[in-house]
PDB file of C-alpha atoms in Angstrom:
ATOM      1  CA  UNK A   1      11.198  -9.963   2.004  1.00 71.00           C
ATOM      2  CA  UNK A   2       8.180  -9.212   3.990  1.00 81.00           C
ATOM      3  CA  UNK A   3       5.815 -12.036   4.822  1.00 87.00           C
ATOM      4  CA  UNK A   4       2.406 -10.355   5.765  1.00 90.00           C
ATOM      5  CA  UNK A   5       0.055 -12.137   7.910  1.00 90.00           C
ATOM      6  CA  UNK A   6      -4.198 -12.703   7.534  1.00 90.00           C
ATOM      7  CA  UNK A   7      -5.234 -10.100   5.304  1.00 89.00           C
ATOM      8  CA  UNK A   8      -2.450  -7.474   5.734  1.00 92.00           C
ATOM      9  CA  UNK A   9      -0.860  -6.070   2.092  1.00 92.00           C
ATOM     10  CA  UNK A  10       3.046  -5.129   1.805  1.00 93.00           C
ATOM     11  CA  UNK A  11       3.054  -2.270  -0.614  1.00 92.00           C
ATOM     12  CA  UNK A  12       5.904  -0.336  -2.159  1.00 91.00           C
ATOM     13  CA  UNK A  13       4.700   3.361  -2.557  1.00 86.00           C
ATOM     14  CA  UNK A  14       5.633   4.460  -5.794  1.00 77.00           C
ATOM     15  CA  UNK A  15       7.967   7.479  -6.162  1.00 71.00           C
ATOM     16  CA  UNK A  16       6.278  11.477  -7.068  1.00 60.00           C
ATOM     17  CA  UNK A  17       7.986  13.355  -9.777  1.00 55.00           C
ATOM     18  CA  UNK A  18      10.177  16.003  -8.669  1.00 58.00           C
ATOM     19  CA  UNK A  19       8.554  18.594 -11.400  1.00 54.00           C
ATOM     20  CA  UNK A  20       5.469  20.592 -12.429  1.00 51.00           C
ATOM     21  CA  UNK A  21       3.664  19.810 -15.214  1.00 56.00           C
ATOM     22  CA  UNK A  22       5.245  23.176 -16.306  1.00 65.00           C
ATOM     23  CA  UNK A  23       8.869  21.921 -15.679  1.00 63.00           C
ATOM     24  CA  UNK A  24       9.256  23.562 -12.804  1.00 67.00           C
ATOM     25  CA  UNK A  25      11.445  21.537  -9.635  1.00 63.00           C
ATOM     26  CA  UNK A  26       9.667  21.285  -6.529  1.00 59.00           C
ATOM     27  CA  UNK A  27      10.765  21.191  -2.814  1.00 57.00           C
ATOM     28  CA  UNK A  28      10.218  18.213  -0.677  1.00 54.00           C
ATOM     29  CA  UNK A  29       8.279  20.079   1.405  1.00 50.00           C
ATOM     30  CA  UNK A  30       5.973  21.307  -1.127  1.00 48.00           C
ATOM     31  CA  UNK A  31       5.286  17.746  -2.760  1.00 52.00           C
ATOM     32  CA  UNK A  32       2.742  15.715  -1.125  1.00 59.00           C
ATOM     33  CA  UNK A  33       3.039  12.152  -0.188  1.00 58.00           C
ATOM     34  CA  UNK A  34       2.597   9.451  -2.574  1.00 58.00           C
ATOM     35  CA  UNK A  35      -0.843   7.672  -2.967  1.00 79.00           C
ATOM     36  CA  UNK A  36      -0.410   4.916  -5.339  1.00 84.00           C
ATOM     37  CA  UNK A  37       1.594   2.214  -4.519  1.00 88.00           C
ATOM     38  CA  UNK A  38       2.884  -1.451  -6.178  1.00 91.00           C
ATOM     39  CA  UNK A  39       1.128  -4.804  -4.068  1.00 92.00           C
ATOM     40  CA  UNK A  40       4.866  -6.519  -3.334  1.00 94.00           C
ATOM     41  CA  UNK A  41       3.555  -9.030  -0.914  1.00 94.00           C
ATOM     42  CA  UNK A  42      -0.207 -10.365   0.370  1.00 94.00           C
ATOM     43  CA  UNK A  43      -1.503 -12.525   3.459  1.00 93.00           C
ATOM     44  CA  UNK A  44      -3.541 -15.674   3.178  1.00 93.00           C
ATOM     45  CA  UNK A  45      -6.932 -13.867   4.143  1.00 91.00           C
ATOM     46  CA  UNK A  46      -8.656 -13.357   7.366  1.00 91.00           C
ATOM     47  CA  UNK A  47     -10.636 -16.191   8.510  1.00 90.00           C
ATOM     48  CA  UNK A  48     -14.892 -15.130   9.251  1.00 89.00           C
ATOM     49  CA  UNK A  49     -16.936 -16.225  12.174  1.00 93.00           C
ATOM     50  CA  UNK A  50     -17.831 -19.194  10.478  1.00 94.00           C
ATOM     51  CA  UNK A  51     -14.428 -20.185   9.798  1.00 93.00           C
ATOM     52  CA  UNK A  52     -14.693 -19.268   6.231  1.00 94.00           C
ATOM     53  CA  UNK A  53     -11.074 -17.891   5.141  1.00 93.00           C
ATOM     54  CA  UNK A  54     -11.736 -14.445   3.128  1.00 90.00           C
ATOM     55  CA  UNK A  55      -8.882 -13.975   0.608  1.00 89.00           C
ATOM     56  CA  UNK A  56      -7.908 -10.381  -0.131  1.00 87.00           C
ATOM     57  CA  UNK A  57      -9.188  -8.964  -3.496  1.00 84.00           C
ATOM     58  CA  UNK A  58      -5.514  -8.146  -4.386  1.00 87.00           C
ATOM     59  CA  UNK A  59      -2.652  -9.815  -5.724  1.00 89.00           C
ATOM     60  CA  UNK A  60       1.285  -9.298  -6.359  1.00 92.00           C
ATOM     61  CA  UNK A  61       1.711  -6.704  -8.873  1.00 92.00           C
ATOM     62  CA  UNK A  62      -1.492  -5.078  -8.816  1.00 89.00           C
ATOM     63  CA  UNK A  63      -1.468  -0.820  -8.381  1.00 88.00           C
ATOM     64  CA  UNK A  64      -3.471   0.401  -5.175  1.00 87.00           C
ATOM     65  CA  UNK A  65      -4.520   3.534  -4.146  1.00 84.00           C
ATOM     66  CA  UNK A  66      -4.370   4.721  -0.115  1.00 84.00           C
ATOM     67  CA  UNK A  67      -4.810   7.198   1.996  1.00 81.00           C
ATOM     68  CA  UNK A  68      -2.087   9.534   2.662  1.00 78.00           C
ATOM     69  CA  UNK A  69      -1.111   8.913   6.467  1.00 80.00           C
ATOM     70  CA  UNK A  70      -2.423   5.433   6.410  1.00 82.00           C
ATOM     71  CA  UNK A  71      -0.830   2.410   7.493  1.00 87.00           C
ATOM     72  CA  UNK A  72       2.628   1.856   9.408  1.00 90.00           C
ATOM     73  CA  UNK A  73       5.845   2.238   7.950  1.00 91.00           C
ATOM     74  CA  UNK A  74       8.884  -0.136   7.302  1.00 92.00           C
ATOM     75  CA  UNK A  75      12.338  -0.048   6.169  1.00 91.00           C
ATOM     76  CA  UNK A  76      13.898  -3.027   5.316  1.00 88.00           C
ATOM     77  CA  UNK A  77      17.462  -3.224   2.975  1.00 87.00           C
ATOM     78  CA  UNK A  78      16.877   0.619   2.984  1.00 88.00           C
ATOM     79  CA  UNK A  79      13.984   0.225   1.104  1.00 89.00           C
ATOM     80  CA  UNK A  80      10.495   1.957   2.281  1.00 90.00           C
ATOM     81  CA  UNK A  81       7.533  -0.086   2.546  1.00 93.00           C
ATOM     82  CA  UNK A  82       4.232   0.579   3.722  1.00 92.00           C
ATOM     83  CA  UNK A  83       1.549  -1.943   5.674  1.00 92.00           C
ATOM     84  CA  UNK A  84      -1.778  -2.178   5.558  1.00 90.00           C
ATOM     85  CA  UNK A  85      -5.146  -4.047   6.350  1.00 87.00           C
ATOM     86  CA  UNK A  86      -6.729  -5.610   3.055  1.00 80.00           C
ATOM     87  CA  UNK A  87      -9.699  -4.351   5.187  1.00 71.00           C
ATOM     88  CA  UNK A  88      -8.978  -0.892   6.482  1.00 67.00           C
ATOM     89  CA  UNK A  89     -10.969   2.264   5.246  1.00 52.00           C
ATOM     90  CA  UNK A  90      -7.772   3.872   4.481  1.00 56.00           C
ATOM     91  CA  UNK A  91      -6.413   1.524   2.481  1.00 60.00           C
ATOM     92  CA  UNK A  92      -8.419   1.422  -1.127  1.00 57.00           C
ATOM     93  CA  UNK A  93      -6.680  -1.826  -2.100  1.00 56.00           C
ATOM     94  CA  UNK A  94      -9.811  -2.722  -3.888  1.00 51.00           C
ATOM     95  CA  UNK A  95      -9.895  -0.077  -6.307  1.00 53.00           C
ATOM     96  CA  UNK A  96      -6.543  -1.231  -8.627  1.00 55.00           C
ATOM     97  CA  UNK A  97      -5.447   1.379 -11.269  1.00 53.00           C
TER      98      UNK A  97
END
């Protein structure tokens, strides 16, 4: 597994349904990409200029929401994972669901 470092969050982005509310099947192309994910791994925290470590505000487990093109992308045992900054705009991993 993934071992982020400072106050960089692993997350797993969770899957879209294929359908419409109505039933109907959409294309790939048509669905957008995912903006929820699952927290699967956290760093210690980034420490301040006064040497105070800041821990990130989420934990293992917890649902995120993000940004749609945020964040770099990793495969690993042909799963999909996605990387971001506790601290980046894009990533709302303050707001869990």
């Amino acid at each position: 597994m993934l071992k982020p470092l400072e106050n960089r969050v692993v997350l797993r982005v969770k899957e879209e349904e294929e359908k419409s509310m109505g039933g109907i099947v959409l294309t790939s192309a048509s669905q957008e990409k995912p903006q929820t994910a699952e927290v699967v791994a956290v760093g210690e925290g980034k420490t301040n200029h006064h040497g105070t470590l800041i821990s990130p505000l989420v934990k293992v487990g917890d649902t995120v929401i993000f940004e749609k093109f945020a964040g770099t992308t990793v495969k690993m045992d042909g799963e999909e994972f996605l990387i971001l900054k506790d601290s980046e705009p894009s990533c709302n991993c303050r707001v869990k669901l």
